[in-house]
Amino acid sequence: VRLSRVYESGEEITVALLRENSLFGVLSLLTGHRSDRFYHSVAFTRVEMVTAPASSVRQAIEADTSVGLLLLQGLSSRILQTETMIETLTHRDMSSRLVSFLLVLCRDFGIPSTQGITIDLRLS
């Protein structure tokens, strides 16, 4: 799933490429305030999305600490993905950014075969 934001200028910027079991939209759970950030998402494959109100998630964490640990692991994964994307796309020339981005895509979405690695995503 490609997660993007559309800014007032009309520019759409990809903020994350989500894979299986990824989390998004959890800022309100952490801050206690409803987020003013709206995202646009496009699924490249068939997906199943599960939603839960922040109050239900809080209750589940209080009832079973392993739920909180799973949430922390999911958030940590997203933070690492974001840091990698920032490092990949800043302070380099275009060809270096492209190579780094392709390596990230290979790692996260690549399908190994005898002929190499296929990245079966429609990206522009």
CSV table of N, CA and C in Angstrom, one decimal:
chain,number,residue,atom,x,y,z
A,1,VAL,N,0.9,-1.2,0.0
A,1,VAL,CA,0.0,0.0,0.0
A,1,VAL,C,0.9,1.2,0.0
A,2,ARG,N,0.6,2.1,-0.9
A,2,ARG,CA,1.3,3.4,-1.0
A,2,ARG,C,0.5,4.4,-0.2
A,3,LEU,N,1.1,5.0,0.8
A,3,LEU,CA,0.5,6.0,1.7
A,3,LEU,C,1.1,7.3,1.3
A,4,SER,N,0.2,8.3,1.0
A,4,SER,CA,0.7,9.6,0.6
A,4,SER,C,-0.1,10.7,1.2
A,5,ARG,N,0.4,11.9,1.1
A,5,ARG,CA,-0.3,13.1,1.6
A,5,ARG,C,-0.4,14.0,0.4
A,6,VAL,N,-1.5,14.7,0.3
A,6,VAL,CA,-1.7,15.8,-0.7
A,6,VAL,C,-1.6,17.1,0.1
A,7,TYR,N,-0.7,18.0,-0.4
A,7,TYR,CA,-0.5,19.2,0.3
A,7,TYR,C,-1.3,20.3,-0.4
A,8,GLU,N,-1.4,21.5,0.3
A,8,GLU,CA,-2.2,22.6,-0.2
A,8,GLU,C,-1.8,23.0,-1.6
A,9,SER,N,-0.6,22.8,-2.0
A,9,SER,CA,-0.1,23.2,-3.3
A,9,SER,C,-0.6,22.2,-4.4
A,10,GLY,N,-1.2,21.1,-3.9
A,10,GLY,CA,-1.7,20.1,-4.8
A,10,GLY,C,-0.7,19.0,-5.0
A,11,GLU,N,0.5,19.1,-4.5
A,11,GLU,CA,1.6,18.1,-4.7
A,11,GLU,C,1.3,16.9,-3.8
A,12,GLU,N,1.4,15.8,-4.4
A,12,GLU,CA,1.2,14.5,-3.6
A,12,GLU,C,2.6,13.9,-3.4
A,13,ILE,N,2.8,13.6,-2.1
A,13,ILE,CA,4.1,13.0,-1.7
A,13,ILE,C,3.9,11.7,-1.0
A,14,THR,N,4.6,10.7,-1.5
A,14,THR,CA,4.6,9.4,-0.9
A,14,THR,C,5.3,9.4,0.5
A,15,VAL,N,4.6,9.1,1.5
A,15,VAL,CA,5.3,9.1,2.9
A,15,VAL,C,5.6,7.7,3.4
A,16,ALA,N,5.0,6.7,2.8
A,16,ALA,CA,5.4,5.3,3.2
A,16,ALA,C,4.9,4.3,2.2
A,17,LEU,N,5.6,3.2,2.1
A,17,LEU,CA,5.2,2.0,1.4
A,17,LEU,C,4.9,1.0,2.4
A,18,LEU,N,3.7,0.6,2.6
A,18,LEU,CA,3.3,-0.3,3.7
A,18,LEU,C,3.3,-1.8,3.2
A,19,ARG,N,3.8,-2.6,4.0
A,19,ARG,CA,3.8,-4.1,3.6
A,19,ARG,C,2.9,-4.7,4.7
A,20,GLU,N,2.8,-6.0,4.6
A,20,GLU,CA,2.0,-6.8,5.5
A,20,GLU,C,2.2,-6.5,6.9
A,21,ASN,N,1.1,-6.3,7.7
A,21,ASN,CA,1.1,-6.0,9.1
A,21,ASN,C,1.7,-4.7,9.5
A,22,SER,N,1.6,-3.7,8.6
A,22,SER,CA,2.1,-2.4,8.9
A,22,SER,C,1.0,-1.6,9.6
A,23,LEU,N,1.5,-0.6,10.4
A,23,LEU,CA,0.6,0.3,11.1
A,23,LEU,C,0.6,1.7,10.5
A,24,PHE,N,-0.6,2.3,10.5
A,24,PHE,CA,-0.6,3.7,10.2
A,24,PHE,C,-1.8,4.4,10.9
A,25,GLY,N,-1.8,5.7,11.0
A,25,GLY,CA,-2.9,6.4,11.7
A,25,GLY,C,-3.0,6.2,13.2
A,26,VAL,N,-1.8,6.1,13.8
A,26,VAL,CA,-1.8,5.8,15.3
A,26,VAL,C,-1.5,7.1,16.1
A,27,LEU,N,-1.3,8.2,15.4
A,27,LEU,CA,-0.9,9.4,16.2
A,27,LEU,C,-1.9,9.8,17.3
A,28,SER,N,-3.2,9.6,17.0
A,28,SER,CA,-4.2,10.0,18.0
A,28,SER,C,-4.1,9.1,19.2
A,29,LEU,N,-3.7,7.8,19.0
A,29,LEU,CA,-3.5,6.9,20.2
A,29,LEU,C,-2.4,7.4,21.1
A,30,LEU,N,-1.3,7.9,20.5
A,30,LEU,CA,-0.2,8.3,21.2
A,30,LEU,C,-0.3,9.7,21.8
A,31,THR,N,-1.0,10.6,21.1
A,31,THR,CA,-1.1,12.0,21.6
A,31,THR,C,-2.4,12.3,22.4
A,32,GLY,N,-3.4,11.5,22.2
A,32,GLY,CA,-4.7,11.7,22.8
A,32,GLY,C,-5.5,12.7,22.1
A,33,HIS,N,-5.0,13.3,21.0
A,33,HIS,CA,-5.7,14.3,20.2
A,33,HIS,C,-5.9,13.7,18.8
A,34,ARG,N,-7.0,14.1,18.2
A,34,ARG,CA,-7.3,13.7,16.8
A,34,ARG,C,-6.3,14.3,15.9
A,35,SER,N,-5.7,13.6,15.0
A,35,SER,CA,-4.7,14.1,14.1
A,35,SER,C,-5.4,14.9,13.0
A,36,ASP,N,-4.7,16.0,12.5
A,36,ASP,CA,-5.2,16.7,11.4
A,36,ASP,C,-4.6,16.3,10.1
A,37,ARG,N,-3.8,15.2,10.1
A,37,ARG,CA,-3.2,14.7,8.9
A,37,ARG,C,-4.1,13.7,8.2
A,38,PHE,N,-4.3,13.9,7.0
A,38,PHE,CA,-5.1,13.0,6.2
A,38,PHE,C,-4.2,12.4,5.1
A,39,TYR,N,-4.4,11.1,4.9
A,39,TYR,CA,-3.6,10.3,4.0
A,39,TYR,C,-4.4,9.8,2.9
A,40,HIS,N,-3.8,9.6,1.8
A,40,HIS,CA,-4.4,8.9,0.6
A,40,HIS,C,-3.6,7.6,0.5
A,41,SER,N,-4.4,6.5,0.3
A,41,SER,CA,-3.7,5.2,0.1
A,41,SER,C,-4.2,4.5,-1.1
A,42,VAL,N,-3.2,3.8,-1.7
A,42,VAL,CA,-3.5,3.0,-2.9
A,42,VAL,C,-2.9,1.6,-2.7
A,43,ALA,N,-3.7,0.6,-2.8
A,43,ALA,CA,-3.3,-0.8,-2.7
A,43,ALA,C,-2.8,-1.3,-4.0
A,44,PHE,N,-1.6,-1.9,-4.0
A,44,PHE,CA,-1.0,-2.5,-5.2
A,44,PHE,C,-1.4,-4.0,-5.3
A,45,THR,N,-1.8,-4.6,-4.2
A,45,THR,CA,-2.3,-5.9,-4.1
A,45,THR,C,-3.6,-6.0,-3.3
A,46,ARG,N,-4.2,-7.1,-3.2
A,46,ARG,CA,-5.4,-7.3,-2.4
A,46,ARG,C,-5.0,-7.1,-0.9
A,47,VAL,N,-5.7,-6.3,-0.2
A,47,VAL,CA,-5.3,-6.1,1.2
A,47,VAL,C,-6.6,-6.2,2.1
A,48,GLU,N,-6.3,-6.5,3.4
A,48,GLU,CA,-7.3,-6.5,4.4
A,48,GLU,C,-6.9,-5.5,5.4
A,49,MET,N,-7.7,-4.5,5.7
A,49,MET,CA,-7.4,-3.5,6.7
A,49,MET,C,-8.2,-3.6,7.9
A,50,VAL,N,-7.6,-3.5,9.1
A,50,VAL,CA,-8.3,-3.6,10.3
A,50,VAL,C,-8.2,-2.3,11.0
A,51,THR,N,-9.3,-1.8,11.5
A,51,THR,CA,-9.3,-0.5,12.2
A,51,THR,C,-9.8,-0.8,13.6
A,52,ALA,N,-9.4,0.1,14.5
A,52,ALA,CA,-9.8,0.0,15.9
A,52,ALA,C,-9.8,1.4,16.5
A,53,PRO,N,-10.9,1.8,17.3
A,53,PRO,CA,-10.8,3.0,18.0
A,53,PRO,C,-9.7,3.1,19.0
A,54,ALA,N,-9.2,4.3,19.2
A,54,ALA,CA,-8.0,4.4,20.2
A,54,ALA,C,-8.4,3.9,21.5
A,55,SER,N,-9.6,4.1,22.0
A,55,SER,CA,-10.1,3.6,23.3
A,55,SER,C,-10.0,2.1,23.4
A,56,SER,N,-10.4,1.4,22.3
A,56,SER,CA,-10.3,0.0,22.3
A,56,SER,C,-8.9,-0.5,22.4
A,57,VAL,N,-8.0,0.2,21.7
A,57,VAL,CA,-6.6,-0.2,21.7
A,57,VAL,C,-6.0,0.0,23.1
A,58,ARG,N,-6.3,1.1,23.7
A,58,ARG,CA,-5.8,1.4,25.0
A,58,ARG,C,-6.3,0.3,26.0
A,59,GLN,N,-7.5,-0.1,25.9
A,59,GLN,CA,-8.1,-1.1,26.8
A,59,GLN,C,-7.4,-2.4,26.6
A,60,ALA,N,-7.1,-2.8,25.3
A,60,ALA,CA,-6.4,-4.0,25.0
A,60,ALA,C,-5.0,-4.0,25.6
A,61,ILE,N,-4.3,-2.9,25.5
A,61,ILE,CA,-3.0,-2.8,26.0
A,61,ILE,C,-3.0,-2.9,27.6
A,62,GLU,N,-4.0,-2.3,28.2
A,62,GLU,CA,-4.1,-2.4,29.7
A,62,GLU,C,-4.4,-3.8,30.1
A,63,ALA,N,-5.2,-4.5,29.3
A,63,ALA,CA,-5.6,-5.9,29.6
A,63,ALA,C,-4.5,-6.9,29.4
A,64,ASP,N,-3.6,-6.6,28.4
A,64,ASP,CA,-2.6,-7.6,28.0
A,64,ASP,C,-1.4,-6.8,27.5
A,65,THR,N,-0.3,-6.8,28.2
A,65,THR,CA,0.9,-6.0,27.9
A,65,THR,C,1.5,-6.5,26.6
A,66,SER,N,1.3,-7.7,26.2
A,66,SER,CA,1.9,-8.2,24.9
A,66,SER,C,1.3,-7.4,23.7
A,67,VAL,N,0.0,-6.9,23.9
A,67,VAL,CA,-0.6,-6.1,22.8
A,67,VAL,C,0.2,-4.8,22.7
A,68,GLY,N,0.6,-4.2,23.8
A,68,GLY,CA,1.4,-3.0,23.7
A,68,GLY,C,2.8,-3.2,23.1
A,69,LEU,N,3.4,-4.4,23.4
A,69,LEU,CA,4.7,-4.8,22.8
A,69,LEU,C,4.5,-4.9,21.3
A,70,LEU,N,3.5,-5.5,20.8
A,70,LEU,CA,3.2,-5.7,19.4
A,70,LEU,C,3.1,-4.3,18.7
A,71,LEU,N,2.4,-3.4,19.4
A,71,LEU,CA,2.2,-2.1,18.8
A,71,LEU,C,3.5,-1.3,18.8
A,72,LEU,N,4.3,-1.5,19.8
A,72,LEU,CA,5.6,-0.8,19.9
A,72,LEU,C,6.5,-1.4,18.8
A,73,GLN,N,6.5,-2.7,18.5
A,73,GLN,CA,7.3,-3.2,17.4
A,73,GLN,C,6.8,-2.7,16.1
A,74,GLY,N,5.5,-2.6,15.9
A,74,GLY,CA,5.0,-2.0,14.6
A,74,GLY,C,5.4,-0.6,14.4
A,75,LEU,N,5.3,0.2,15.5
A,75,LEU,CA,5.7,1.6,15.4
A,75,LEU,C,7.2,1.7,15.2
A,76,SER,N,8.0,0.9,15.8
A,76,SER,CA,9.5,0.9,15.6
A,76,SER,C,9.8,0.6,14.2
A,77,SER,N,9.1,-0.3,13.6
A,77,SER,CA,9.4,-0.7,12.2
A,77,SER,C,9.1,0.5,11.3
A,78,ARG,N,8.0,1.2,11.5
A,78,ARG,CA,7.6,2.4,10.7
A,78,ARG,C,8.7,3.5,10.9
A,79,ILE,N,9.2,3.7,12.1
A,79,ILE,CA,10.2,4.7,12.3
A,79,ILE,C,11.5,4.3,11.6
A,80,LEU,N,11.9,3.1,11.6
A,80,LEU,CA,13.1,2.7,10.9
A,80,LEU,C,12.9,2.8,9.4
A,81,GLN,N,11.7,2.5,8.9
A,81,GLN,CA,11.4,2.7,7.5
A,81,GLN,C,11.5,4.2,7.1
A,82,THR,N,10.9,5.0,7.9
A,82,THR,CA,11.0,6.5,7.6
A,82,THR,C,12.4,7.0,7.7
A,83,GLU,N,13.2,6.6,8.6
A,83,GLU,CA,14.6,7.0,8.7
A,83,GLU,C,15.4,6.5,7.5
A,84,THR,N,15.1,5.3,7.1
A,84,THR,CA,15.8,4.8,5.9
A,84,THR,C,15.4,5.6,4.6
A,85,MET,N,14.1,5.9,4.5
A,85,MET,CA,13.7,6.7,3.4
A,85,MET,C,14.3,8.1,3.4
A,86,ILE,N,14.4,8.7,4.5
A,86,ILE,CA,15.0,10.0,4.6
A,86,ILE,C,16.4,10.0,4.2
A,87,GLU,N,17.2,9.0,4.8
A,87,GLU,CA,18.6,8.8,4.4
A,87,GLU,C,18.8,8.5,2.9
A,88,THR,N,17.8,7.8,2.4
A,88,THR,CA,17.9,7.4,1.0
A,88,THR,C,17.7,8.6,0.0
A,89,LEU,N,16.8,9.5,0.4
A,89,LEU,CA,16.4,10.5,-0.5
A,89,LEU,C,17.0,11.9,-0.3
A,90,THR,N,17.9,12.0,0.7
A,90,THR,CA,18.5,13.3,1.0
A,90,THR,C,20.0,13.3,0.8
A,91,HIS,N,20.6,14.4,0.5
A,91,HIS,CA,22.0,14.6,0.4
A,91,HIS,C,22.7,13.7,-0.6
A,92,ARG,N,22.1,13.4,-1.7
A,92,ARG,CA,22.8,12.6,-2.7
A,92,ARG,C,22.3,13.1,-4.1
A,93,ASP,N,23.1,12.7,-5.1
A,93,ASP,CA,22.7,13.0,-6.4
A,93,ASP,C,21.6,12.0,-6.8
A,94,MET,N,20.9,12.3,-7.9
A,94,MET,CA,19.7,11.6,-8.3
A,94,MET,C,20.0,10.1,-8.6
A,95,SER,N,21.1,9.8,-9.2
A,95,SER,CA,21.4,8.4,-9.5
A,95,SER,C,21.7,7.6,-8.2
A,96,SER,N,22.3,8.2,-7.2
A,96,SER,CA,22.6,7.5,-5.9
A,96,SER,C,21.3,7.3,-5.2
A,97,ARG,N,20.4,8.3,-5.2
A,97,ARG,CA,19.1,8.1,-4.6
A,97,ARG,C,18.3,7.0,-5.2
A,98,LEU,N,18.3,6.9,-6.6
A,98,LEU,CA,17.6,5.9,-7.3
A,98,LEU,C,18.1,4.5,-6.9
A,99,VAL,N,19.4,4.3,-6.9
A,99,VAL,CA,20.0,3.1,-6.5
A,99,VAL,C,19.6,2.7,-5.1
A,100,SER,N,19.8,3.6,-4.2
A,100,SER,CA,19.4,3.4,-2.8
A,100,SER,C,18.0,3.0,-2.6
A,101,PHE,N,17.1,3.7,-3.3
A,101,PHE,CA,15.7,3.4,-3.2
A,101,PHE,C,15.3,2.0,-3.8
A,102,LEU,N,16.0,1.7,-4.9
A,102,LEU,CA,15.8,0.3,-5.5
A,102,LEU,C,16.2,-0.7,-4.5
A,103,LEU,N,17.3,-0.5,-3.8
A,103,LEU,CA,17.8,-1.5,-2.8
A,103,LEU,C,16.8,-1.6,-1.7
A,104,VAL,N,16.2,-0.5,-1.2
A,104,VAL,CA,15.2,-0.6,-0.2
A,104,VAL,C,14.0,-1.4,-0.7
A,105,LEU,N,13.5,-1.1,-1.9
A,105,LEU,CA,12.4,-1.8,-2.5
A,105,LEU,C,12.7,-3.3,-2.6
A,106,CYS,N,13.9,-3.7,-3.0
A,106,CYS,CA,14.3,-5.1,-3.1
A,106,CYS,C,14.2,-5.7,-1.8
A,107,ARG,N,14.8,-5.1,-0.7
A,107,ARG,CA,14.7,-5.6,0.6
A,107,ARG,C,13.3,-5.8,1.1
A,108,ASP,N,12.5,-4.8,0.9
A,108,ASP,CA,11.1,-4.8,1.5
A,108,ASP,C,10.1,-5.5,0.7
A,109,PHE,N,10.2,-5.5,-0.6
A,109,PHE,CA,9.2,-6.0,-1.5
A,109,PHE,C,9.7,-7.0,-2.6
A,110,GLY,N,11.0,-7.2,-2.6
A,110,GLY,CA,11.6,-8.0,-3.7
A,110,GLY,C,11.2,-9.5,-3.6
A,111,ILE,N,11.0,-10.0,-4.8
A,111,ILE,CA,10.7,-11.5,-5.0
A,111,ILE,C,11.9,-12.1,-5.7
A,112,PRO,N,12.7,-12.9,-4.9
A,112,PRO,CA,13.9,-13.5,-5.6
A,112,PRO,C,13.5,-14.5,-6.6
A,113,SER,N,14.3,-14.6,-7.7
A,113,SER,CA,14.1,-15.6,-8.7
A,113,SER,C,15.5,-16.0,-9.2
A,114,THR,N,15.5,-16.9,-10.1
A,114,THR,CA,16.8,-17.3,-10.7
A,114,THR,C,17.4,-16.2,-11.6
A,115,GLN,N,16.6,-15.3,-12.0
A,115,GLN,CA,17.0,-14.2,-12.9
A,115,GLN,C,17.3,-12.9,-12.2
A,116,GLY,N,17.2,-12.9,-10.8
A,116,GLY,CA,17.4,-11.7,-10.0
A,116,GLY,C,16.2,-11.5,-9.1
A,117,ILE,N,16.0,-10.2,-8.8
A,117,ILE,CA,14.9,-9.9,-7.8
A,117,ILE,C,13.9,-9.0,-8.6
A,118,THR,N,12.6,-9.4,-8.5
A,118,THR,CA,11.5,-8.7,-9.1
A,118,THR,C,10.9,-7.8,-8.0
A,119,ILE,N,10.6,-6.5,-8.4
A,119,ILE,CA,9.9,-5.6,-7.5
A,119,ILE,C,8.5,-5.4,-8.2
A,120,ASP,N,7.5,-6.2,-7.8
A,120,ASP,CA,6.3,-6.2,-8.5
A,120,ASP,C,5.3,-5.1,-8.0
A,121,LEU,N,5.8,-3.8,-8.2
A,121,LEU,CA,5.0,-2.7,-7.7
A,121,LEU,C,4.9,-1.7,-8.9
A,122,ARG,N,3.7,-1.0,-9.0
A,122,ARG,CA,3.6,0.0,-10.0
A,122,ARG,C,3.9,1.3,-9.4
A,123,LEU,N,5.1,1.8,-9.6
A,123,LEU,CA,5.5,3.1,-9.0
A,123,LEU,C,5.9,4.0,-10.1
A,124,SER,N,5.8,5.3,-9.9
A,124,SER,CA,6.3,6.3,-10.9
A,124,SER,C,7.4,7.1,-10.3
